[in-house]
Short mmCIF file of C-alpha atoms in Angstrom, two decimals:
data_model
loop_
_atom_site.label_atom_id
_atom_site.label_comp_id
_atom_site.label_asym_id
_atom_site.label_seq_id
_atom_site.Cartn_x
_atom_site.Cartn_y
_atom_site.Cartn_z
CA MET A 210 11.55 24.48 -92.89
CA ASP A 211 12.99 21.02 -93.59
CA VAL A 212 16.64 21.72 -94.26
CA MET A 213 19.15 24.38 -93.35
CA TYR A 214 19.77 27.12 -95.92
CA GLU A 215 20.92 30.68 -95.65
CA LYS A 216 18.16 33.29 -95.88
CA PRO A 217 17.64 34.36 -99.52
CA VAL A 218 18.65 37.83 -100.64
CA LEU A 219 15.51 39.88 -101.40
CA THR A 220 15.03 41.95 -104.53
CA GLU A 221 14.29 45.67 -104.31
CA ASP A 222 10.54 45.04 -104.08
CA GLY A 223 11.04 42.73 -101.09
CA VAL A 224 10.39 39.51 -102.98
CA ALA A 225 12.77 36.56 -102.86
CA PRO A 226 14.16 35.64 -106.28
CA LYS A 227 12.80 32.47 -107.86
CA ILE A 228 15.01 29.39 -107.69
CA ASN A 229 14.47 26.74 -110.34
CA VAL A 230 14.83 23.23 -108.94
CA SER A 231 14.50 20.17 -111.16
CA THR A 232 12.23 17.40 -109.93
CA GLU A 233 15.26 15.11 -110.32
CA ASP A 234 16.96 17.09 -107.54
CA LEU A 235 14.17 16.50 -105.08
CA GLY A 236 14.35 13.90 -102.34
CA PRO A 237 11.51 11.99 -100.68
CA LYS A 238 8.16 13.72 -100.73
CA GLY A 239 9.49 16.50 -102.93
CA LEU A 240 11.93 17.86 -100.32
CA LEU A 241 15.37 19.10 -101.28
CA PRO A 242 18.11 16.58 -100.46
CA MET A 243 19.67 16.83 -97.02
CA ASP A 244 22.94 18.75 -96.68
CA LEU A 245 25.17 15.79 -95.71
CA LYS A 246 27.82 17.99 -94.15
CA ALA A 247 25.24 19.74 -91.97
CA GLU A 248 23.64 16.38 -91.11
CA LYS A 249 26.97 14.92 -89.93
CA LYS A 250 27.54 18.01 -87.81
CA VAL A 251 24.15 17.51 -86.14
CA VAL A 252 24.86 13.83 -85.42
CA TRP A 253 28.25 14.75 -83.95
CA LYS A 254 26.66 17.37 -81.71
CA CYS A 255 24.13 14.78 -80.54
CA ASP A 256 26.98 12.39 -79.70
CA LEU A 257 28.73 15.07 -77.67
CA HIS A 258 25.64 16.14 -75.73
CA VAL A 259 23.40 13.05 -75.47
CA MET A 260 25.79 10.19 -74.72
CA PRO A 261 28.50 11.27 -72.24
CA MET A 262 26.32 12.42 -69.35
CA ILE A 263 23.77 9.61 -69.36
CA SER A 264 26.60 7.08 -69.73
CA LEU A 265 28.26 8.52 -66.64
CA LEU A 266 24.95 8.36 -64.78
CA TYR A 267 24.46 4.74 -65.82
CA MET A 268 27.93 3.84 -64.58
CA LEU A 269 27.07 5.28 -61.18
CA ALA A 270 23.64 3.61 -61.21
CA PHE A 271 25.13 0.21 -61.89
CA VAL A 272 27.90 0.69 -59.32
CA ASP A 273 25.23 1.53 -56.71
CA ARG A 274 23.23 -1.54 -57.76
CA ILE A 275 26.04 -4.11 -57.70
CA ASN A 276 28.36 -2.73 -55.01
CA ILE A 277 26.70 -5.11 -52.60
CA GLY A 278 28.77 -7.87 -54.26
CA ASN A 279 31.99 -6.09 -53.32
CA ALA A 280 30.67 -5.23 -49.85
CA ARG A 281 29.88 -8.89 -49.28
CA ILE A 282 33.48 -10.04 -49.48
CA GLN A 283 34.51 -7.14 -47.22
CA GLY A 284 32.45 -8.41 -44.28
CA LEU A 285 28.85 -7.21 -44.93
CA GLU A 286 27.25 -10.52 -43.92
CA LYS A 287 29.26 -10.88 -40.71
CA SER A 288 28.57 -7.29 -39.57
CA LEU A 289 24.79 -7.58 -40.07
CA ASN A 290 24.57 -11.16 -38.77
CA MET A 291 23.29 -12.45 -42.12
CA GLN A 292 22.78 -16.18 -42.42
CA GLY A 293 21.82 -18.74 -45.04
CA ASN A 294 20.23 -17.10 -48.09
CA ASN A 295 19.84 -13.65 -46.50
CA TYR A 296 22.21 -12.20 -49.12
CA ASN A 297 20.07 -13.60 -51.95
CA ILE A 298 16.96 -12.06 -50.38
CA ALA A 299 18.69 -8.67 -50.20
CA LEU A 300 19.39 -8.97 -53.93
CA PHE A 301 15.87 -10.19 -54.70
CA VAL A 302 13.90 -7.35 -53.07
CA PHE A 303 15.58 -4.80 -55.35
CA PHE A 304 13.78 -6.23 -58.38
CA ILE A 305 10.21 -6.10 -57.07
CA PRO A 306 9.79 -2.30 -57.36
CA TYR A 307 12.34 -2.17 -60.19
CA ILE A 308 10.03 -4.27 -62.38
CA LEU A 309 6.73 -2.73 -61.29
CA PHE A 310 7.61 0.94 -61.72
CA GLU A 311 9.47 0.99 -65.04
CA VAL A 312 6.42 1.50 -67.27
CA PRO A 313 4.86 4.22 -65.04
CA SER A 314 8.22 5.98 -64.92
CA ASN A 315 8.53 6.08 -68.72
CA ILE A 316 5.00 7.45 -69.03
CA ILE A 317 5.95 10.20 -66.57
CA LEU A 318 9.14 10.79 -68.56
CA ARG A 319 7.09 11.44 -71.71
CA LYS A 320 5.39 14.32 -69.89
CA VAL A 321 8.36 15.67 -67.87
CA ALA A 322 11.71 16.97 -69.11
CA PRO A 323 14.22 14.08 -69.05
CA SER A 324 16.83 16.32 -67.43
CA THR A 325 14.46 16.91 -64.49
CA TRP A 326 13.14 13.38 -64.04
CA LEU A 327 16.39 11.45 -64.49
CA SER A 328 18.40 13.73 -62.20
CA PHE A 329 15.65 13.61 -59.55
CA ILE A 330 15.47 9.81 -59.34
CA MET A 331 19.26 9.66 -59.34
CA LEU A 332 19.45 12.03 -56.38
CA CYS A 333 17.02 9.78 -54.50
CA TRP A 334 18.90 6.54 -55.13
CA GLY A 335 22.20 8.21 -54.21
CA ILE A 336 20.76 9.09 -50.81
CA VAL A 337 19.49 5.52 -50.38
CA THR A 338 22.91 4.07 -51.28
CA THR A 339 24.55 6.25 -48.64
CA CYS A 340 22.01 5.00 -46.09
CA MET A 341 22.98 1.40 -46.90
CA GLY A 342 26.39 2.19 -45.44
CA LEU A 343 24.82 3.49 -42.24
CA THR A 344 22.27 0.76 -41.60
CA LYS A 345 22.69 -1.19 -38.35
CA SER A 346 20.61 -4.24 -39.23
CA TYR A 347 19.80 -6.71 -41.98
CA ALA A 348 16.22 -5.39 -42.05
CA GLY A 349 17.56 -1.90 -42.73
CA LEU A 350 19.63 -3.27 -45.62
CA VAL A 351 16.56 -4.95 -47.15
CA VAL A 352 14.50 -1.74 -46.91
CA CYS A 353 17.29 0.24 -48.57
CA ARG A 354 17.58 -2.31 -51.38
CA PHE A 355 13.82 -2.06 -51.97
CA LEU A 356 13.97 1.74 -52.18
CA LEU A 357 17.01 1.53 -54.43
CA GLY A 358 15.00 -0.59 -56.87
CA PHE A 359 12.09 1.86 -56.70
CA PHE A 360 14.18 4.90 -57.60
CA GLU A 361 16.38 3.18 -60.19
CA ALA A 362 13.36 1.64 -61.96
CA GLY A 363 12.89 4.37 -64.53
CA PHE A 364 16.50 5.12 -65.31
CA VAL A 365 17.63 2.52 -67.86
CA PRO A 366 14.39 2.33 -69.90
CA GLY A 367 14.21 6.13 -69.78
CA CYS A 368 17.74 6.46 -71.15
CA ILE A 369 17.20 3.86 -73.89
CA TYR A 370 14.01 5.68 -74.86
CA LEU A 371 15.80 9.04 -74.87
CA ILE A 372 18.71 7.74 -76.98
CA SER A 373 16.34 6.12 -79.49
CA MET A 374 14.64 9.48 -80.10
CA TYR A 375 17.88 11.10 -81.31
CA TYR A 376 19.24 8.52 -83.76
CA LYS A 377 18.19 6.61 -86.84
CA ARG A 378 17.63 2.89 -86.55
CA TYR A 379 21.04 1.80 -87.83
CA GLU A 380 22.87 4.42 -85.80
CA LEU A 381 21.29 3.22 -82.57
CA GLN A 382 23.26 0.05 -81.77
CA TRP A 383 26.59 1.89 -81.49
CA ARG A 384 25.07 4.40 -79.07
CA VAL A 385 23.25 1.77 -77.02
CA ASN A 386 26.49 -0.21 -76.71
CA LEU A 387 28.37 2.91 -75.68
CA PHE A 388 25.72 3.38 -73.02
CA PHE A 389 26.03 -0.25 -71.94
CA CYS A 390 29.80 0.01 -71.75
CA ALA A 391 29.19 2.28 -68.79
CA SER A 392 27.60 -0.63 -66.93
CA ILE A 393 30.39 -2.96 -68.01
CA LEU A 394 33.10 -0.56 -66.91
CA SER A 395 31.22 -0.01 -63.67
CA GLY A 396 32.24 -3.57 -62.84
CA ALA A 397 35.89 -2.61 -63.27
CA PHE A 398 35.44 0.82 -61.70
CA GLY A 399 33.39 -0.61 -58.84
CA GLY A 400 36.01 -3.26 -58.14
CA LEU A 401 38.84 -0.71 -58.23
CA LEU A 402 36.97 1.74 -56.02
CA ALA A 403 35.97 -1.01 -53.60
CA TYR A 404 39.63 -2.05 -53.41
CA ALA A 405 40.57 1.51 -52.42
CA LEU A 406 37.65 2.07 -50.04
CA ALA A 407 38.25 -1.23 -48.28
CA ASN A 408 41.47 0.32 -46.98
CA MET A 409 39.38 2.92 -45.12
CA SER A 410 38.21 0.24 -42.71
CA GLY A 411 38.31 1.57 -39.17
CA ILE A 412 38.08 5.26 -40.11
CA GLY A 413 35.26 6.87 -38.16
CA GLY A 414 34.59 3.50 -36.57
CA TYR A 415 33.13 2.16 -39.85
CA ALA A 416 34.06 -1.12 -41.52
CA GLY A 417 35.41 -1.06 -45.07
CA TRP A 418 32.15 -2.33 -46.58
CA ARG A 419 30.27 0.65 -45.09
CA TRP A 420 32.65 3.10 -46.74
CA ILE A 421 31.94 1.44 -50.11
CA PHE A 422 28.26 2.39 -49.82
CA ILE A 423 28.80 5.80 -48.19
CA ILE A 424 31.40 7.17 -50.62
CA GLU A 425 29.76 5.76 -53.75
CA GLY A 426 26.38 7.10 -52.61
CA LEU A 427 27.76 10.58 -51.98
CA ILE A 428 29.41 10.62 -55.41
CA THR A 429 26.02 9.78 -56.96
CA VAL A 430 24.31 12.59 -55.02
CA LEU A 431 26.91 15.11 -56.19
CA VAL A 432 26.65 14.09 -59.84
CA ALA A 433 22.82 14.09 -59.68
CA CYS A 434 22.87 17.73 -58.60
CA LEU A 435 24.92 18.58 -61.70
CA ALA A 436 22.99 16.28 -64.05
CA LYS A 437 20.00 18.61 -64.35
CA PHE A 438 22.17 21.04 -66.31
CA PHE A 439 23.82 18.47 -68.60
CA VAL A 440 21.21 15.80 -69.44
CA VAL A 441 19.45 16.61 -72.72
CA ASP A 442 15.70 16.92 -73.20
CA TRP A 443 13.61 15.76 -76.18
CA PRO A 444 14.83 16.58 -79.72
CA GLU A 445 11.92 19.00 -80.26
CA THR A 446 13.14 21.16 -77.36
CA SER A 447 16.87 20.42 -77.42
CA LYS A 448 18.84 23.50 -76.36
CA PHE A 449 22.23 22.41 -77.70
CA LEU A 450 20.94 22.67 -81.30
CA ASN A 451 19.95 25.87 -83.05
CA HIS A 452 16.67 26.07 -84.96
CA ASP A 453 18.05 24.91 -88.31
CA GLU A 454 19.99 22.03 -86.75
CA ARG A 455 16.91 20.94 -84.85
CA GLU A 456 14.91 20.86 -88.08
CA ILE A 457 17.58 18.72 -89.74
CA LEU A 458 17.49 16.30 -86.82
CA LEU A 459 13.70 16.02 -86.84
CA ARG A 460 13.58 15.57 -90.61
CA ARG A 461 16.17 12.78 -90.68
CA LEU A 462 14.30 10.97 -87.90
CA ARG A 463 10.98 11.32 -89.76
CA GLU A 464 12.49 9.95 -92.96
CA ASP A 465 13.99 6.99 -91.09
CA VAL A 466 10.66 5.71 -89.77
CA ALA A 467 8.54 6.92 -92.70
CA GLU A 468 4.92 7.15 -91.53
CA ALA A 469 5.43 5.06 -88.39
CA ARG A 470 4.26 7.56 -85.80
CA MET A 471 2.43 7.16 -82.51
CA ASP A 472 2.13 10.54 -80.84
CA ARG A 473 -1.20 9.91 -79.08
CA LEU A 474 -1.89 7.20 -76.51
CA ASP A 475 -5.61 6.71 -77.13
CA LYS A 476 -7.53 3.45 -76.65
CA LYS A 477 -6.70 2.08 -80.09
CA ALA A 478 -3.01 2.93 -79.72
CA THR A 479 -2.91 1.36 -76.26
CA ARG A 480 -4.46 -1.81 -77.64
CA ARG A 481 -1.91 -1.93 -80.45
CA VAL A 482 0.99 -1.50 -78.04
CA PHE A 483 0.00 -4.10 -75.48
CA SER A 484 -1.09 -6.68 -78.08
CA ASP A 485 2.16 -6.48 -80.07
CA TRP A 486 3.87 -9.90 -80.02
CA LYS A 487 7.25 -8.32 -80.72
CA ILE A 488 7.37 -6.64 -77.31
CA TYR A 489 6.84 -9.93 -75.49
CA VAL A 490 9.30 -11.92 -77.58
CA GLY A 491 11.78 -9.06 -77.15
CA THR A 492 11.22 -9.25 -73.41
CA ILE A 493 12.00 -12.98 -73.38
CA MET A 494 15.17 -12.26 -75.35
CA TYR A 495 16.28 -9.77 -72.73
CA PHE A 496 15.11 -11.92 -69.81
CA GLY A 497 17.25 -14.83 -70.98
CA VAL A 498 20.47 -12.86 -71.27
CA VAL A 499 20.09 -10.32 -68.46
CA ASN A 500 20.32 -13.18 -65.97
CA THR A 501 23.90 -13.65 -67.14
CA GLY A 502 24.61 -9.94 -66.77
CA TYR A 503 23.41 -9.87 -63.19
CA SER A 504 25.08 -13.17 -62.34
CA THR A 505 28.49 -11.86 -63.33
CA SER A 506 27.89 -8.52 -61.60
CA PHE A 507 26.67 -9.96 -58.30
CA PHE A 508 28.84 -13.04 -58.03
CA THR A 509 32.09 -12.52 -59.98
CA PRO A 510 33.99 -11.23 -56.88
CA THR A 511 32.66 -14.17 -54.85
CA ILE A 512 33.46 -16.74 -57.56
CA LEU A 513 37.00 -15.40 -57.94
CA GLN A 514 37.53 -15.36 -54.18
CA GLN A 515 36.47 -18.99 -54.03
CA LEU A 516 39.17 -19.86 -56.54
CA GLY A 517 41.41 -19.46 -53.50
CA TRP A 518 42.26 -15.77 -53.91
CA THR A 519 42.03 -13.08 -51.25
CA ALA A 520 39.14 -10.59 -51.33
CA ILE A 521 41.42 -7.82 -52.58
CA ARG A 522 42.96 -9.99 -55.29
CA ALA A 523 39.51 -11.16 -56.41
CA GLN A 524 38.36 -7.55 -56.84
CA VAL A 525 41.48 -6.56 -58.77
CA TYR A 526 41.31 -9.62 -61.05
CA SER A 527 37.70 -8.81 -61.94
CA ILE A 528 38.80 -5.51 -63.55
CA PRO A 529 40.37 -6.89 -66.79
CA ILE A 530 37.28 -9.06 -67.34
CA TYR A 531 35.08 -5.98 -67.64
CA ILE A 532 37.58 -3.98 -69.69
CA THR A 533 37.82 -6.83 -72.23
CA SER A 534 34.02 -7.06 -72.35
CA ALA A 535 33.72 -3.32 -73.03
CA VAL A 536 36.14 -3.46 -75.97
CA ILE A 537 34.37 -6.43 -77.58
CA THR A 538 30.95 -4.86 -76.97
CA LEU A 539 31.96 -1.72 -78.88
CA PHE A 540 33.39 -3.82 -81.71
CA THR A 541 30.09 -5.71 -81.89
CA ALA A 542 28.15 -2.44 -82.07
CA PHE A 543 30.31 -1.21 -84.96
CA CYS A 544 29.79 -4.43 -86.89
CA THR A 545 26.05 -4.77 -86.32
CA ASP A 546 25.32 -1.18 -87.35
CA ARG A 547 27.66 -1.34 -90.34
CA LEU A 548 26.14 -4.61 -91.55
CA ARG A 549 22.60 -3.52 -90.56
CA HIS A 550 22.06 -6.92 -89.02
CA ARG A 551 21.24 -8.02 -85.45
CA TYR A 552 20.31 -11.69 -85.22
CA THR A 553 23.66 -13.37 -85.92
CA PHE A 554 25.41 -11.29 -83.25
CA THR A 555 22.91 -12.34 -80.58
CA ILE A 556 23.63 -16.01 -81.35
CA ILE A 557 27.40 -15.45 -81.36
CA GLY A 558 27.14 -13.99 -77.85
CA VAL A 559 25.02 -16.91 -76.66
CA CYS A 560 27.59 -19.41 -78.00
CA VAL A 561 30.55 -17.62 -76.42
CA ALA A 562 28.89 -17.50 -72.99
CA THR A 563 27.88 -21.15 -73.33
CA VAL A 564 31.55 -22.16 -73.46
CA GLY A 565 32.12 -20.40 -70.13
CA TYR A 566 29.14 -22.02 -68.42
CA VAL A 567 30.13 -25.49 -69.61
CA ILE A 568 33.63 -25.00 -68.16
CA LEU A 569 32.26 -23.87 -64.79
CA LEU A 570 29.79 -26.74 -64.67
CA ALA A 571 32.77 -29.07 -65.04
CA GLN A 572 35.09 -26.96 -62.89
CA LYS A 573 36.12 -29.81 -60.59
CA THR A 574 38.12 -31.24 -63.48
CA VAL A 575 39.75 -28.03 -64.76
CA PRO A 576 42.52 -25.88 -63.26
CA VAL A 577 42.00 -22.45 -61.67
CA GLY A 578 43.34 -20.58 -64.71
CA VAL A 579 40.76 -22.18 -67.00
CA ARG A 580 37.97 -21.36 -64.56
CA TYR A 581 39.11 -17.74 -64.55
CA MET A 582 39.04 -17.79 -68.36
CA ALA A 583 35.47 -19.15 -68.20
CA VAL A 584 34.35 -15.99 -66.38
CA TYR A 585 35.74 -14.01 -69.35
CA PHE A 586 33.69 -16.09 -71.79
CA ILE A 587 30.48 -15.67 -69.80
CA THR A 588 30.86 -11.91 -69.30
CA VAL A 589 31.95 -11.18 -72.87
CA GLY A 590 29.23 -13.37 -74.40
CA GLY A 591 26.52 -11.86 -72.25
CA TYR A 592 27.52 -8.32 -73.15
CA ILE A 593 27.67 -9.12 -76.86
CA THR A 594 24.03 -10.20 -76.82
CA GLN A 595 22.36 -8.06 -74.14
CA PRO A 596 22.62 -4.57 -75.72
CA VAL A 597 21.74 -5.95 -79.16
CA THR A 598 18.40 -7.23 -77.84
CA LEU A 599 17.56 -3.73 -76.57
CA ALA A 600 18.45 -1.87 -79.76
CA TRP A 601 16.83 -4.52 -81.93
CA LEU A 602 13.43 -4.22 -80.26
CA SER A 603 13.64 -0.42 -80.27
CA ASN A 604 14.40 -0.55 -84.02
CA THR A 605 11.11 -2.35 -84.60
CA MET A 606 9.00 0.16 -82.67
CA GLY A 607 7.47 3.21 -84.36
CA GLY A 608 6.37 6.35 -82.53
CA HIS A 609 7.07 8.18 -79.28
CA TYR A 610 4.66 6.31 -77.04
CA LYS A 611 5.33 2.86 -78.44
CA ARG A 612 9.08 3.19 -77.96
CA SER A 613 8.51 4.52 -74.47
CA ILE A 614 6.26 1.67 -73.35
CA SER A 615 8.12 -1.09 -75.21
CA SER A 616 11.51 -0.19 -73.70
CA ALA A 617 9.96 -0.05 -70.22
CA LEU A 618 8.17 -3.38 -70.65
CA GLN A 619 11.21 -5.11 -72.11
CA ILE A 620 13.58 -3.91 -69.40
CA GLY A 621 10.99 -4.09 -66.62
CA LEU A 622 9.64 -7.59 -67.25
CA GLY A 623 12.99 -8.76 -68.59
CA ASN A 624 14.63 -7.87 -65.30
CA CYS A 625 12.84 -10.83 -63.78
CA GLY A 626 16.12 -12.39 -64.90
CA GLY A 627 17.69 -10.42 -62.07
CA ILE A 628 15.29 -12.07 -59.64
CA VAL A 629 16.38 -15.45 -60.97
CA ALA A 630 20.07 -14.51 -60.70
CA SER A 631 19.50 -13.44 -57.09
CA ASN A 632 18.19 -16.84 -56.06
CA ILE A 633 20.01 -19.53 -58.05
CA TYR A 634 23.49 -19.06 -56.58
CA ILE A 635 22.75 -20.97 -53.39
CA THR A 636 25.26 -20.38 -50.60
CA ALA A 637 25.26 -24.03 -49.58
CA GLN A 638 26.40 -25.00 -53.11
CA ALA A 639 29.48 -22.79 -53.14
CA PRO A 640 31.89 -22.84 -54.85
CA THR A 641 30.55 -25.05 -57.68
CA TYR A 642 27.04 -23.52 -57.89
CA PRO A 643 25.61 -26.23 -60.20
CA VAL A 644 22.09 -24.80 -60.04
CA GLY A 645 23.31 -21.26 -60.68
CA PHE A 646 25.42 -22.11 -63.72
CA GLY A 647 22.95 -24.67 -65.07
CA VAL A 648 19.90 -22.36 -64.89
CA SER A 649 21.89 -19.48 -66.38
CA LEU A 650 22.94 -21.67 -69.31
CA GLY A 651 19.34 -22.74 -69.90
CA LEU A 652 18.09 -19.14 -69.83
CA LEU A 653 20.82 -18.12 -72.23
CA TRP A 654 19.49 -20.55 -74.82
CA LEU A 655 15.96 -19.38 -74.11
CA CYS A 656 17.27 -16.00 -75.28
CA GLY A 657 18.72 -17.65 -78.39
CA LEU A 658 15.39 -19.35 -79.14
CA ALA A 659 13.47 -16.09 -78.67
CA CYS A 660 15.88 -14.28 -81.01
CA THR A 661 15.25 -16.96 -83.64
CA VAL A 662 11.47 -16.61 -83.28
CA PHE A 663 11.87 -12.82 -83.49
CA VAL A 664 13.84 -12.85 -86.74
CA ILE A 665 11.47 -15.35 -88.38
CA GLY A 666 8.43 -13.28 -87.35
CA LEU A 667 9.94 -10.04 -88.68
CA ARG A 668 10.84 -11.60 -92.03
CA MET A 669 7.33 -13.03 -92.42
CA GLU A 670 5.74 -9.66 -91.60
CA ASN A 671 7.98 -7.82 -94.09
CA LYS A 672 7.01 -10.28 -96.82
CA LYS A 673 3.31 -9.77 -96.06
CA ARG A 674 3.73 -6.01 -96.41
CA ASP A 675 5.70 -6.42 -99.63
CA ARG A 676 2.79 -8.45 -101.03
CA GLY A 677 0.34 -5.74 -100.00
CA GLU A 678 -1.41 -7.84 -97.38
CA ARG A 679 -1.44 -4.92 -94.90
CA ASP A 680 -2.54 -2.27 -97.41
CA ASP A 681 -6.11 -2.39 -96.08
CA ARG A 682 -4.86 -0.19 -93.25
CA PHE A 683 -4.57 2.71 -95.70
CA ALA A 684 -8.38 2.83 -95.61
CA LEU A 685 -8.43 3.59 -91.88
CA PRO A 686 -9.51 7.08 -90.77
CA LYS A 687 -6.68 9.59 -91.23
CA GLU A 688 -6.14 10.22 -87.52
CA GLU A 689 -5.81 6.48 -86.87
CA LEU A 690 -3.58 5.89 -89.92
CA GLU A 691 -1.20 8.60 -88.70
CA ASN A 692 -0.99 6.98 -85.25
CA LEU A 693 -0.33 3.35 -86.19
CA GLY A 694 3.32 3.30 -85.16
CA ASP A 695 5.19 0.42 -86.81
CA ASP A 696 1.85 -1.13 -87.83
CA HIS A 697 1.81 1.37 -90.70
CA PRO A 698 2.00 -0.60 -94.01
CA SER A 699 4.99 1.43 -95.25
CA PHE A 700 7.20 0.44 -92.30
CA ARG A 701 9.74 -2.36 -92.74
CA TYR A 702 11.52 -4.22 -89.95
CA GLY A 703 15.25 -4.77 -89.69
CA TYR A 704 16.85 -7.97 -88.44
#
């Protein structure tokens, strides 16, 4: 059944009466047109059940990942006798397992209910975060950061994959940006919470920075225990939809990607996935901009403190930066989905952030207020571009397995930008950080270049398909033709 209708009234002999339908009334493939009112109801139910819980989980995940920046200005380094670049190393070790285990995690996710897998890894990283507040040595901190990266590895690509399976291509950006707003607001929420927890210093004999890790970790553990009952599973088994609503959802998703399916990961499909140039260009796009995201998350409190402000004031003044970024990110999502266009918005974000980096590179000649404004430009610009790169690549992927692996590769390999961000803000160069700001600016324009290559490649491929230059694939065996993903000749890319 492809669309929701009431059961027909049977005649006395138990046969349904004939209904005459003109061929002009039929939609694609001879199906009756979708009931738009019922379709909107399904989308609304998806918004209510898919987005809120995983956005909350992402907020907590990002708080647990970046709270080390707030702990630093509350005395973390002094308590653990950290010297030189020890802080950068503690940041760096997080990304080693985080990058290596994203693809395996998404493959596991394809075979396990998302509600089970995502809540399990969240429970584990919540416990690790709590342990960071109890560690007595720098070595213990490094081990905890490594384990945190291991357990958080599958969360973001898993959520992007899950979201992409519920929405059509030009509904996705708004939802991805809503999801990303959780990470943006975590900067504000994390700063506000750190401000409050810092006042617990001395309670139980623990310094304020320890309470930041302990309380935030315990909150994560509590929410993880509840998440199992609120995180949705795959559309085919979604419990919040009835049978007819589920069929509407599955039909609208099928019509959106046409024949672009990849439901088997055999040798030919694997070769197609890992030889797809789009995944690697998309990864470079993300790599270039994610460095800016991590730079602002890890070092904004430190940069603001070095403007001459107290630790508490620095944390409080970081809050409006993230709130402003969240508002502009949502506005960007609305525009890019409404216009069905991605490329221009990525370049706008790159240009906005560039202004901020140029100001900070010349900060010796500008007043404190302008330097504070520069942090706004960098954060806002980064968060205009970053979520668009994720949704854009996902839009160009066809099929369950290809979306799963592509999102994991893009976020996994792209998070090497986090490794860069962890090592370019050299303590000895504070507060000007010429290497940090200069490298970040260069990577930002690497993102812009990759986005330009991406849009040119997609347009060229669409033109080839319009001219019939990929029609030879129709002659492939049926089982291979039905498992081509976005390599299917009928699929067209958006940009």
